[in-house]
Short mmCIF file of C-alpha atoms and ligand atoms in Angstrom, two decimals:
data_model
loop_
_atom_site.label_atom_id
_atom_site.label_comp_id
_atom_site.label_asym_id
_atom_site.label_seq_id
_atom_site.Cartn_x
_atom_site.Cartn_y
_atom_site.Cartn_z
CA MET A 184 150.10 -18.35 41.95
CA THR A 185 149.72 -18.64 45.69
CA GLY A 186 146.63 -18.63 47.85
CA GLY A 187 145.77 -17.23 51.24
CA VAL A 188 143.12 -17.15 54.00
CA VAL A 189 141.15 -20.26 52.99
CA SER A 190 141.28 -22.96 50.36
CA SER A 191 138.74 -23.44 47.54
CA LEU A 192 138.95 -19.83 46.39
CA GLY A 193 139.55 -20.90 42.82
CA LYS A 194 143.29 -20.57 42.22
CA GLY A 195 142.91 -23.14 39.47
CA ILE A 196 140.21 -21.09 37.74
CA ILE A 197 142.19 -17.84 38.04
CA SER A 198 145.33 -19.58 36.70
CA ALA A 199 143.31 -21.11 33.87
CA SER A 200 141.65 -17.76 33.09
CA LEU A 201 144.97 -15.94 32.91
CA ALA A 202 146.35 -18.70 30.68
CA CYS A 203 143.25 -18.46 28.49
CA LEU A 204 143.82 -14.70 28.02
CA LEU A 205 147.54 -15.05 27.33
CA LYS A 206 146.84 -17.79 24.83
CA ALA A 207 144.24 -15.59 23.16
CA ARG A 208 147.03 -13.04 22.75
CA GLY A 209 149.07 -15.60 20.85
CA PHE A 210 151.40 -16.75 23.63
CA ARG A 211 152.26 -20.38 24.30
CA VAL A 212 151.14 -21.09 27.84
CA THR A 213 151.05 -23.99 30.26
CA ILE A 214 149.93 -24.33 33.86
CA GLN A 215 151.31 -26.68 36.48
CA LYS A 216 150.00 -27.56 39.91
CA PHE A 217 152.13 -28.36 42.94
CA ASP A 218 150.29 -30.33 45.58
CA PRO A 219 151.90 -30.29 49.01
CA TYR A 220 150.85 -33.81 50.08
CA ILE A 221 153.02 -36.91 50.41
CA ASN A 222 151.09 -39.16 48.02
CA ILE A 223 153.07 -39.56 44.80
CA ASP A 224 149.94 -38.70 42.82
CA PRO A 225 146.20 -38.51 43.55
CA GLY A 226 145.58 -41.85 41.78
CA THR A 227 145.40 -43.74 45.05
CA LEU A 228 143.20 -41.13 46.74
CA ASN A 229 139.56 -41.74 47.44
CA PRO A 230 137.22 -39.25 45.66
CA TYR A 231 135.98 -38.26 49.14
CA GLU A 232 139.47 -36.93 49.81
CA HIS A 233 140.23 -35.31 46.55
CA GLY A 234 137.33 -35.21 44.09
CA GLU A 235 137.89 -36.53 40.60
CA CYS A 236 141.19 -37.96 39.48
CA TYR A 237 142.06 -36.43 36.11
CA VAL A 238 144.22 -38.29 33.58
CA THR A 239 146.71 -36.68 31.20
CA VAL A 240 147.43 -38.00 27.70
CA ASP A 241 150.76 -39.39 28.84
CA GLY A 242 149.05 -41.45 31.53
CA HIS A 243 149.54 -39.41 34.68
CA GLU A 244 146.84 -39.52 37.35
CA ALA A 245 146.48 -35.87 38.22
CA ASP A 246 144.74 -33.25 40.29
CA LEU A 247 141.39 -32.16 38.89
CA ASP A 248 142.69 -28.62 38.38
CA LEU A 249 144.56 -29.95 35.34
CA GLY A 250 141.13 -30.56 33.87
CA HIS A 251 140.33 -26.86 34.24
CA TYR A 252 143.66 -25.96 32.68
CA GLU A 253 142.89 -28.05 29.61
CA ARG A 254 139.26 -26.94 29.35
CA PHE A 255 140.27 -23.27 29.47
CA THR A 256 143.38 -23.39 27.28
CA ASN A 257 142.76 -26.31 24.94
CA ILE A 258 146.42 -27.23 25.55
CA GLN A 259 147.17 -30.74 26.78
CA THR A 260 148.98 -31.21 30.07
CA THR A 261 151.43 -33.96 30.98
CA ARG A 262 153.09 -35.58 33.99
CA ALA A 263 155.28 -32.47 34.38
CA ASN A 264 152.18 -30.36 35.03
CA ASN A 265 151.36 -31.94 38.38
CA VAL A 266 153.97 -32.50 41.05
CA THR A 267 153.42 -33.51 44.68
CA THR A 268 155.65 -33.30 47.73
CA GLY A 269 155.85 -37.09 47.48
CA ARG A 270 157.29 -36.92 43.95
CA ILE A 271 159.83 -34.28 45.00
CA TYR A 272 160.99 -36.30 48.02
CA GLN A 273 161.05 -39.54 46.05
CA SER A 274 163.33 -38.03 43.47
CA VAL A 275 165.67 -36.52 46.11
CA ILE A 276 165.80 -39.79 48.03
CA ASP A 277 166.50 -41.74 44.82
CA LYS A 278 169.39 -39.38 44.08
CA GLU A 279 170.70 -39.76 47.62
CA ARG A 280 170.66 -43.57 47.26
CA ARG A 281 172.47 -43.35 43.93
CA GLY A 282 175.15 -41.27 45.61
CA ASP A 283 174.50 -38.17 43.54
CA TYR A 284 175.01 -35.85 46.52
CA LEU A 285 178.63 -37.01 46.99
CA GLY A 286 178.51 -37.41 50.75
CA LYS A 287 176.75 -34.14 51.54
CA THR A 288 174.01 -33.90 54.15
CA VAL A 289 170.73 -33.84 52.24
CA GLN A 290 168.43 -31.07 53.49
CA ILE A 291 165.14 -29.34 52.75
CA VAL A 292 167.11 -26.25 51.72
CA PRO A 293 168.79 -26.55 49.25
CA HIS A 294 168.05 -30.10 48.07
CA ILE A 295 164.26 -30.23 48.29
CA THR A 296 163.91 -26.61 47.17
CA ASP A 297 166.31 -27.22 44.26
CA GLU A 298 164.20 -30.17 43.19
CA ILE A 299 161.08 -27.99 43.34
CA LYS A 300 162.78 -25.28 41.30
CA ARG A 301 163.85 -27.87 38.75
CA ALA A 302 160.24 -29.01 38.42
CA VAL A 303 159.14 -25.38 37.92
CA LYS A 304 161.76 -24.74 35.26
CA ALA A 305 161.35 -28.10 33.50
CA LEU A 306 158.38 -26.97 31.43
CA GLY A 307 160.01 -23.65 30.49
CA ASN A 308 163.20 -25.47 29.51
CA THR A 309 161.34 -27.49 26.89
CA GLY A 310 161.25 -24.28 24.83
CA ASN A 311 157.58 -24.97 24.15
CA PHE A 312 156.16 -22.21 26.30
CA ASP A 313 156.36 -18.44 26.70
CA PHE A 314 154.60 -18.54 30.06
CA VAL A 315 154.54 -21.20 32.76
CA ILE A 316 151.97 -20.59 35.48
CA THR A 317 152.76 -22.56 38.62
CA GLU A 318 149.95 -22.96 41.09
CA ILE A 319 151.06 -23.75 44.63
CA GLY A 320 148.33 -25.86 46.23
CA GLY A 321 147.16 -25.18 49.76
CA VAL A 322 147.16 -21.94 51.71
CA VAL A 323 150.03 -19.71 52.82
CA GLY A 324 150.73 -20.62 56.43
CA ASP A 325 150.35 -24.39 55.95
CA ILE A 326 153.36 -26.34 57.20
CA GLU A 327 153.22 -28.46 54.05
CA SER A 328 153.64 -25.54 51.63
CA LEU A 329 156.75 -24.06 53.25
CA PRO A 330 159.39 -25.67 50.99
CA PHE A 331 157.36 -24.68 47.92
CA LEU A 332 157.13 -21.08 49.06
CA GLU A 333 160.83 -21.01 49.85
CA ALA A 334 161.44 -22.21 46.28
CA VAL A 335 159.18 -19.41 45.03
CA ARG A 336 161.22 -16.89 47.02
CA GLN A 337 164.48 -18.15 45.53
CA LEU A 338 163.04 -18.23 42.01
CA ARG A 339 161.74 -14.67 42.24
CA TRP A 340 165.25 -13.61 43.23
CA GLU A 341 166.86 -15.59 40.39
CA LEU A 342 164.39 -14.70 37.66
CA GLY A 343 163.60 -11.06 38.52
CA SER A 344 161.19 -9.53 36.06
CA ASN A 345 160.96 -12.86 34.22
CA SER A 346 158.67 -13.94 37.04
CA LEU A 347 155.93 -12.61 39.24
CA CYS A 348 153.77 -13.70 42.13
CA ILE A 349 149.99 -13.52 42.02
CA HIS A 350 148.33 -14.05 45.38
CA LEU A 351 144.68 -15.02 45.65
CA THR A 352 142.93 -14.15 48.91
CA TYR A 353 139.48 -13.82 50.34
CA VAL A 354 137.56 -10.69 51.29
CA PRO A 355 134.63 -11.87 53.40
CA TYR A 356 131.33 -10.02 53.72
CA ILE A 357 130.11 -9.85 57.30
CA ALA A 358 126.34 -9.71 56.98
CA ALA A 359 125.66 -8.42 60.51
CA ALA A 360 128.04 -5.49 60.02
CA LYS A 361 127.07 -5.12 56.34
CA GLU A 362 130.76 -4.79 55.55
CA LEU A 363 133.50 -6.36 53.49
CA LYS A 364 136.60 -7.05 55.56
CA THR A 365 140.17 -6.67 54.32
CA LYS A 366 142.03 -7.80 57.42
CA PRO A 367 142.36 -11.50 56.44
CA THR A 368 143.97 -10.37 53.17
CA GLN A 369 146.39 -8.10 55.01
CA HIS A 370 147.36 -10.95 57.34
CA SER A 371 147.81 -13.38 54.51
CA VAL A 372 150.07 -11.00 52.58
CA LYS A 373 152.07 -10.35 55.78
CA LYS A 374 152.53 -14.10 56.07
CA LEU A 375 153.90 -14.23 52.51
CA GLN A 376 156.17 -11.27 53.23
CA GLU A 377 157.53 -13.03 56.34
CA LEU A 378 158.56 -15.81 53.98
CA GLY A 379 160.36 -13.27 51.81
CA ILE A 380 157.78 -13.11 49.03
CA GLN A 381 156.24 -9.85 47.92
CA PRO A 382 153.17 -10.49 45.77
CA ASP A 383 153.03 -8.40 42.58
CA VAL A 384 149.33 -8.86 41.98
CA LEU A 385 146.47 -9.53 44.37
CA VAL A 386 143.29 -11.23 43.27
CA LEU A 387 140.53 -10.86 45.83
CA ARG A 388 137.78 -13.43 45.87
CA THR A 389 134.57 -11.83 47.02
CA GLU A 390 130.81 -12.16 46.98
CA ARG A 391 130.26 -8.37 46.82
CA ASN A 392 131.78 -5.65 44.72
CA ILE A 393 134.94 -4.22 46.31
CA SER A 394 135.07 -0.43 45.95
CA PRO A 395 138.08 1.33 44.36
CA GLU A 396 138.68 2.95 47.74
CA MET A 397 138.91 -0.40 49.48
CA ARG A 398 141.24 -1.69 46.76
CA ARG A 399 143.49 1.32 47.29
CA LYS A 400 143.53 0.59 51.01
CA ILE A 401 144.53 -3.04 50.40
CA ALA A 402 147.22 -1.89 47.93
CA LEU A 403 148.62 0.50 50.51
CA PHE A 404 148.78 -2.08 53.29
CA CYS A 405 150.21 -4.78 51.09
CA ASN A 406 152.90 -2.95 49.04
CA VAL A 407 151.06 -3.73 45.82
CA ALA A 408 150.37 -1.21 43.03
CA ALA A 409 146.76 -0.01 43.26
CA ASP A 410 146.00 -1.11 39.69
CA ALA A 411 147.32 -4.58 40.45
CA VAL A 412 144.53 -5.32 42.91
CA VAL A 413 141.88 -7.26 41.05
CA GLN A 414 138.61 -8.69 42.32
CA SER A 415 137.22 -12.10 41.52
CA ILE A 416 133.53 -11.78 42.21
CA ASP A 417 131.18 -14.79 42.19
CA VAL A 418 129.74 -15.44 38.72
CA ASP A 419 127.11 -17.85 37.43
CA THR A 420 129.65 -19.92 35.49
CA ILE A 421 133.41 -20.30 35.75
CA TYR A 422 133.66 -19.72 32.01
CA ARG A 423 132.96 -16.01 32.54
CA VAL A 424 136.01 -15.57 34.75
CA PRO A 425 138.53 -14.94 31.90
CA LEU A 426 136.41 -11.98 30.73
CA LYS A 427 136.07 -10.65 34.28
CA MET A 428 139.85 -10.84 34.64
CA HIS A 429 140.38 -9.11 31.32
CA GLU A 430 137.98 -6.28 32.24
CA GLN A 431 140.31 -5.55 35.11
CA GLN A 432 143.38 -5.96 32.92
CA LEU A 433 144.92 -8.95 34.69
CA ASP A 434 146.59 -10.03 31.44
CA GLN A 435 147.95 -6.51 30.77
CA ILE A 436 149.30 -6.26 34.33
CA VAL A 437 151.13 -9.57 33.92
CA LEU A 438 152.59 -8.49 30.56
CA ARG A 439 153.67 -5.13 31.95
CA LYS A 440 155.31 -6.62 35.03
CA THR A 441 157.16 -9.26 33.01
CA LEU A 442 158.24 -6.62 30.48
CA THR A 443 156.52 -8.54 27.69
CA SER A 444 155.22 -6.61 24.73
CA SER A 445 151.85 -7.44 23.27
CA GLU A 446 149.71 -5.11 21.23
CA GLY A 447 145.96 -4.92 21.08
CA GLU A 448 143.39 -7.19 22.61
CA PRO A 449 143.28 -10.95 23.14
CA ASN A 450 141.21 -12.75 20.52
CA MET A 451 138.38 -14.02 22.67
CA GLY A 452 135.97 -14.36 19.72
CA PRO A 453 135.44 -18.14 19.85
CA TRP A 454 135.19 -18.01 23.66
CA MET A 455 132.54 -15.25 23.38
CA ASP A 456 130.63 -17.36 20.86
CA PHE A 457 130.45 -20.10 23.49
CA LEU A 458 129.22 -17.68 26.17
CA ASN A 459 126.69 -16.14 23.77
CA LYS A 460 125.32 -19.60 22.97
CA MET A 461 125.06 -20.27 26.67
CA ASP A 462 123.20 -17.01 27.30
CA ALA A 463 120.90 -17.48 24.33
CA ALA A 464 119.79 -21.00 25.34
CA THR A 465 116.22 -21.07 26.58
CA GLU A 466 115.29 -24.74 26.42
CA THR A 467 116.65 -27.28 28.88
CA VAL A 468 117.99 -30.80 28.45
CA THR A 469 117.72 -32.98 31.55
CA ILE A 470 120.38 -35.60 32.11
CA GLY A 471 120.54 -38.05 35.00
CA LEU A 472 123.91 -39.22 36.26
CA VAL A 473 123.79 -42.55 38.07
CA GLY A 474 126.78 -42.94 40.37
CA LYS A 475 127.79 -43.55 43.96
CA TYR A 476 129.60 -40.27 44.71
CA VAL A 477 126.65 -38.02 43.91
CA GLU A 478 126.88 -36.09 47.17
CA LEU A 479 130.33 -34.86 46.14
CA GLN A 480 130.43 -31.78 43.97
CA ASP A 481 133.81 -32.59 42.45
CA ALA A 482 133.71 -36.36 42.00
CA TYR A 483 132.47 -36.23 38.40
CA LYS A 484 133.89 -32.82 37.51
CA SER A 485 135.00 -33.54 33.95
CA ILE A 486 131.72 -35.29 33.11
CA ASN A 487 129.73 -32.31 34.40
CA GLU A 488 131.80 -29.90 32.36
CA ALA A 489 131.72 -32.05 29.21
CA LEU A 490 127.91 -32.27 29.52
CA PHE A 491 127.64 -28.53 30.07
CA GLN A 492 129.77 -27.83 27.01
CA ALA A 493 127.79 -30.30 24.91
CA ALA A 494 124.46 -28.83 26.05
CA THR A 495 125.69 -25.30 25.23
CA TYR A 496 126.85 -26.29 21.74
CA ASN A 497 123.45 -27.93 21.27
CA CYS A 498 121.91 -24.56 22.27
CA HIS A 499 120.39 -25.91 25.49
CA LYS A 500 120.73 -25.29 29.18
CA LEU A 501 121.85 -28.32 31.15
CA ARG A 502 119.84 -29.67 34.06
CA LEU A 503 121.94 -32.38 35.65
CA ILE A 504 120.27 -34.66 38.17
CA TYR A 505 122.40 -36.87 40.37
CA ILE A 506 120.93 -40.26 41.08
CA HIS A 507 122.45 -42.24 43.90
CA SER A 508 123.13 -45.70 42.48
CA GLU A 509 122.77 -47.34 45.90
CA LYS A 510 119.20 -46.06 46.14
CA VAL A 511 117.92 -47.31 42.78
CA ASN A 512 115.94 -50.57 42.84
CA PRO A 513 113.39 -52.25 40.57
CA ASP A 514 110.50 -50.74 42.56
CA ASN A 515 111.57 -47.12 42.29
CA VAL A 516 113.56 -47.02 39.04
CA ALA A 517 110.69 -45.68 36.90
CA GLU A 518 110.14 -42.85 39.35
CA ARG A 519 113.86 -42.08 39.75
CA LEU A 520 114.45 -41.88 36.00
CA GLN A 521 111.21 -40.10 35.25
CA GLY A 522 111.48 -37.00 33.08
CA LEU A 523 115.10 -37.62 32.07
CA ASP A 524 116.10 -37.04 28.45
CA GLY A 525 119.29 -39.06 28.83
CA VAL A 526 121.18 -41.09 31.41
CA ILE A 527 124.89 -41.35 32.16
CA ILE A 528 126.18 -44.39 34.02
CA ALA A 529 129.25 -43.17 35.87
CA PRO A 530 132.77 -44.58 36.15
CA GLY A 531 133.94 -46.02 39.44
CA PHE A 532 135.57 -48.81 41.38
CA GLY A 533 134.24 -51.63 43.51
CA GLN A 534 130.96 -53.27 44.32
CA ARG A 535 129.10 -50.50 46.14
CA GLY A 536 126.17 -49.13 44.17
CA ILE A 537 126.70 -51.44 41.24
CA GLU A 538 123.36 -53.26 41.43
CA GLY A 539 121.54 -49.92 41.13
CA LYS A 540 123.46 -49.26 37.93
CA PHE A 541 122.22 -52.57 36.50
CA VAL A 542 118.63 -51.73 37.42
CA ALA A 543 118.92 -48.28 35.80
CA LEU A 544 120.54 -49.78 32.70
CA LYS A 545 117.86 -52.43 32.24
CA TYR A 546 115.19 -49.74 32.47
CA CYS A 547 117.00 -47.47 30.00
CA ARG A 548 117.58 -50.31 27.55
CA GLU A 549 113.98 -51.52 27.73
CA HIS A 550 112.55 -48.00 27.45
CA ASN A 551 114.98 -46.88 24.75
CA ILE A 552 116.30 -43.89 26.70
CA PRO A 553 119.57 -42.37 25.38
CA THR A 554 122.24 -43.87 27.63
CA PHE A 555 125.94 -43.31 27.93
CA GLY A 556 128.12 -45.70 29.99
CA ILE A 557 131.60 -44.51 30.84
CA CYS A 558 134.34 -46.92 31.95
CA LEU A 559 132.72 -48.84 34.83
CA GLY A 560 129.44 -47.58 33.31
CA MET A 561 130.29 -49.36 30.04
CA GLN A 562 131.32 -52.48 31.95
CA CYS A 563 127.94 -52.42 33.71
CA MET A 564 126.19 -52.17 30.32
CA VAL A 565 127.98 -55.34 29.29
CA ILE A 566 127.21 -57.21 32.53
CA GLU A 567 123.55 -56.18 32.54
CA PHE A 568 123.20 -57.31 28.91
CA ALA A 569 124.87 -60.65 29.71
CA ARG A 570 122.53 -61.24 32.64
CA ASP A 571 119.29 -60.17 31.05
CA VAL A 572 119.70 -60.87 27.33
CA LEU A 573 122.28 -63.66 27.16
CA GLY A 574 120.70 -65.27 30.22
CA TYR A 575 123.89 -65.53 32.28
CA THR A 576 122.26 -64.43 35.50
CA ASP A 577 125.54 -64.79 37.39
CA ALA A 578 127.60 -62.74 34.88
CA ASN A 579 129.91 -60.22 36.48
CA SER A 580 133.24 -58.47 36.40
CA THR A 581 136.02 -60.29 38.23
CA GLU A 582 136.53 -56.97 40.03
CA MET A 583 133.23 -57.60 41.85
CA ASP A 584 133.27 -61.40 41.98
CA HIS A 585 136.55 -63.32 41.53
CA ALA A 586 134.81 -66.60 40.99
CA THR A 587 132.06 -65.60 38.58
CA PRO A 588 131.50 -68.38 36.02
CA HIS A 589 130.67 -65.75 33.39
CA ASN A 590 133.45 -63.20 33.61
CA VAL A 591 132.25 -60.97 30.79
CA ILE A 592 134.48 -58.26 32.25
CA ASP A 593 137.87 -59.55 33.30
CA LEU A 594 141.21 -58.34 34.58
CA MET A 595 143.45 -57.36 31.65
CA GLU A 596 146.22 -59.85 30.95
CA GLU A 597 148.97 -57.31 31.61
CA GLN A 598 147.40 -56.48 35.00
CA LYS A 599 147.58 -60.03 36.34
CA SER A 600 151.12 -59.77 37.65
CA ILE A 601 150.69 -56.30 39.20
CA SER A 602 150.50 -55.92 42.96
CA ASN A 603 151.38 -52.22 43.45
CA MET A 604 148.29 -50.02 43.33
CA GLY A 605 149.88 -46.65 42.52
CA GLY A 606 150.01 -45.60 38.86
CA THR A 607 149.67 -49.14 37.52
CA MET A 608 146.31 -49.06 35.77
CA ARG A 609 146.05 -48.84 31.98
CA LEU A 610 146.45 -45.08 31.86
CA GLY A 611 146.53 -42.33 29.27
CA ALA A 612 145.65 -41.99 25.62
CA TYR A 613 145.40 -45.02 23.33
CA GLU A 614 144.19 -45.38 19.80
CA CYS A 615 140.80 -46.81 19.06
CA ARG A 616 139.45 -47.92 15.68
CA LEU A 617 135.72 -47.41 15.26
CA ALA A 618 133.42 -49.51 13.10
CA PRO A 619 131.97 -47.78 10.03
CA GLY A 620 128.33 -46.88 10.43
CA SER A 621 128.37 -46.92 14.24
CA LYS A 622 126.99 -44.07 16.36
CA ALA A 623 130.51 -43.45 17.61
CA THR A 624 131.95 -43.07 14.10
CA GLU A 625 129.10 -40.80 13.14
CA ALA A 626 129.80 -38.66 16.22
CA TYR A 627 133.57 -38.39 15.75
CA GLY A 628 133.40 -38.10 11.98
CA THR A 629 136.46 -40.36 11.73
CA GLU A 630 137.30 -44.01 12.33
CA LEU A 631 140.56 -43.56 14.20
CA ILE A 632 140.46 -41.71 17.51
CA ARG A 633 142.60 -41.34 20.63
CA GLU A 634 141.06 -41.11 24.08
CA ARG A 635 142.27 -41.47 27.66
CA HIS A 636 141.91 -44.48 29.91
CA ARG A 637 142.03 -45.41 33.56
CA HIS A 638 141.12 -49.01 34.26
CA ARG A 639 142.34 -52.52 35.06
CA PHE A 640 139.38 -54.54 33.80
CA GLU A 641 138.22 -55.02 30.27
CA PHE A 642 135.56 -56.63 28.05
CA ASN A 643 136.29 -60.37 27.76
CA ASN A 644 136.74 -61.03 24.03
CA GLU A 645 135.77 -64.69 24.44
CA TYR A 646 132.18 -63.51 24.69
CA ARG A 647 132.33 -61.12 21.79
CA ASP A 648 130.44 -63.25 19.26
CA GLN A 649 127.65 -64.02 21.67
CA PHE A 650 127.14 -60.32 22.41
CA GLU A 651 127.21 -59.36 18.76
CA ARG A 652 124.73 -62.07 17.80
CA ALA A 653 122.38 -60.92 20.56
CA GLY A 654 122.50 -57.26 19.50
CA MET A 655 125.27 -55.56 21.47
CA ALA A 656 128.00 -54.58 19.00
CA CYS A 657 131.64 -54.00 19.82
CA VAL A 658 132.18 -50.95 17.63
CA GLY A 659 135.53 -49.69 18.90
CA GLU A 660 138.73 -51.58 19.57
CA ASN A 661 142.39 -50.93 20.10
CA PRO A 662 144.10 -51.66 16.76
CA GLU A 663 147.04 -53.45 18.39
CA THR A 664 145.63 -55.32 21.37
CA HIS A 665 142.03 -55.68 20.17
CA LEU A 666 140.75 -54.61 23.57
CA VAL A 667 137.13 -53.55 23.19
CA GLU A 668 136.81 -49.80 23.73
CA VAL A 669 133.25 -49.04 22.62
CA VAL A 670 130.01 -51.05 22.70
CA GLU A 671 126.62 -50.02 21.44
CA ILE A 672 123.17 -51.41 20.77
CA PRO A 673 122.55 -50.20 17.22
CA THR A 674 118.80 -50.84 17.32
CA LEU A 675 118.30 -48.38 20.17
CA ARG A 676 118.17 -44.57 19.93
CA TRP A 677 121.55 -44.01 21.55
CA PHE A 678 122.97 -46.66 23.83
CA VAL A 679 126.75 -46.41 23.86
CA GLY A 680 129.41 -47.41 26.37
CA THR A 681 133.08 -46.44 26.26
CA GLN A 682 135.89 -48.13 28.15
CA TYR A 683 137.78 -44.85 27.84
CA HIS A 684 136.90 -41.52 29.44
CA PRO A 685 135.81 -39.09 26.71
CA GLU A 686 135.13 -36.39 29.33
CA TYR A 687 138.85 -35.73 29.88
CA SER A 688 139.36 -34.42 26.37
CA SER A 689 136.33 -32.11 26.24
CA THR A 690 137.22 -28.40 26.26
CA VAL A 691 135.30 -25.16 25.82
CA LEU A 692 136.64 -24.61 22.32
CA GLN A 693 136.71 -28.30 21.38
CA PRO A 694 133.82 -30.16 23.01
CA ASN A 695 134.02 -33.95 22.89
CA PRO A 696 132.10 -35.31 19.86
CA LEU A 697 130.56 -38.23 21.73
CA PHE A 698 129.12 -35.95 24.41
CA LEU A 699 127.76 -33.68 21.67
CA SER A 700 126.12 -36.66 20.01
CA PHE A 701 124.71 -38.03 23.28
CA VAL A 702 123.20 -34.68 24.30
CA LYS A 703 121.79 -34.20 20.79
CA ALA A 704 120.11 -37.60 21.03
CA ALA A 705 118.80 -36.73 24.50
CA ILE A 706 117.30 -33.48 23.20
CA ALA A 707 115.62 -35.30 20.31
CA TYR A 708 114.24 -37.91 22.70
CA GLY A 709 113.06 -35.13 25.02
CA HIS A 710 110.96 -33.67 22.19
CA GLU A 711 109.51 -37.11 21.41
CA HIS A 712 108.52 -38.11 24.91
CA LEU A 713 107.02 -34.75 25.89
N1 LIG B 979 136.85 -50.35 38.06
C1 LIG B 979 136.92 -50.46 36.65
C2 LIG B 979 138.29 -50.94 36.15
O1 LIG B 979 139.25 -50.79 36.84
C3 LIG B 979 136.51 -49.16 35.97
C4 LIG B 979 137.41 -48.02 36.27
C5 LIG B 979 136.79 -46.68 35.95
O2 LIG B 979 135.58 -46.55 35.87
N2 LIG B 979 137.63 -45.67 35.83
O3 LIG B 979 138.39 -51.46 35.06
#
C-alpha cells in the first residue's frame, strides 16, 4: 500500500478496511507499517510530532496506525508490524560490524533493500498469515521512501501474482471551477512508474463522488483496469470505510489479482451490528478528557476510539469534550466540568498541566462524578488523594519532584539503573490480578486480566496501607511483582485508575470492558444529575 499526492489520506484506514474484509472472508491477515524516519521507533517522539504512541502486546512502541489495524481486525500486532528506516539501518550496520558481509561494500541496494524485503517477508514466513498488507509510510516522491519503494519494485518482480500494489491518491475538488481534478493522481502514478512500480489498484480519496467516466479516464492514463479504480469518499466515521470498500469490490479485486479463490460474501454481520447500534443511538453521553495535548487530534487516538466503541455498545452517541489541563484551576473547575457525565484523566509525561489534573480530580472525587484515570491519570489520582485526604500536602511523583518527602508515586526499582530513553520503559502486556468485588472485576467478569503498559513510575507500596485505610483501595496488582495496577474508591459511583492502558486493547468487535463499565456509569450518572 503506497500513497501519493499528500499525506493523511488514510492509508492506514484503507489497509485496515481491506484487512477487515479479508478477515471476514475467513483469511488470516496482518498489516505492517514501514515508517521512513531514522528514529528506531516512535517511543521517543513527542506527540506534537507523531500523535499517540501505540503499544503492542510484546512491548513495542509503535505508530498509531497499528491501533487502527487492531481495532479493525481484532488481530494483535507485534514488533514485526512496525519497522522504521532506523531499525533497518541499525540491523544492517550491526551485521556489518559483525562481519556478516564478508568484506563487501555495504550499499543501499542491495543491502538496505534486502533488509526491507526481509522485514516484509518475516510475517509471511511465520506461516500464520494468508495475507500481509505492508503500508509504506510517507508519500511517493519523498527522498526518505525511495529504498522502501525500490524494495517494493523488487518484491513485485519476485512474487508476481502473489503480490500487488494498491496506491492511494487524492482527487481534489476545486470549488471555484466546480470540478474534481485528476492531474495530481496522474502525476503521482507517473512517479511510481518512474520507480518501476505499476500500481494494480488505485484508491482515490475524495470529498465528492467521482463519476464512472472520470474513473475510466484515470484508469486509461494510469495503466490500471477500469474496475480497479475505487473511490474513498469522506464518511462520518472511519468504521464505515470497510463497507464502502466492499461496495466497490476492493476485496474481490485483490482476490482476483492474487489468484485467490473465495466464494460468497465476507461475513460482516457483527460489524454491521456495531454500525446499526451506532446509527440507532439517539441519546448522548458527554465525557470530558482532561489532558495537555487537547489541541492535537491524534494525541489520544486510542482513548477516543475506545470511548466511541463503549458509547456505541451502550447505545449512546459520544460527545467528547477536551479540557486543557493547564487551564483548569480551583476558580473555574466547576464551570469547566459542568454538564459532564464522566471524566477521563489522560496519560502523559512531565510536570506541565499536572496541577490542573489534581484540581479536576479533587472536584470529581468530592462531587462523585464517574472518573477514569489512565496511567499518569491514575498516578494523579493517587497523588491528589495523598495530598487532600492523607494530608501529605507535598506528596508527588518523583517524576515531577525528585526530592518529594512523600513519594507516593516512585520510579520502579528496575528503572533506577536505566539511562537510555529509547524502548526502556515497562512496556507491553502484563498480568494483573483483580480483587473480588471491585468495580474492575465486575467490569472484566474475571479476576485475571492482561493489559498493556508504558511507564517508568509506579504506586509506592510503602503507602499502600495508609491509602486503603483512608478509602482508596488497590484492587489490581501484578501477581509476580505486586506492582499496583488498579486503584479505586469503592464508596464512590465509579472512580477507578489504571496504571495500564486499557484503550490499546479495545476493538470494534471486542470493546474494552473497563471502558464499557465507565461509560455505563457515566450514562447512569447523567440520568441522575439531569
Ligand atoms: N509519566 C508516567 C510514567 O512514566 C506515566 C506514563 C504514561 O502516562 N504513559 O510512569
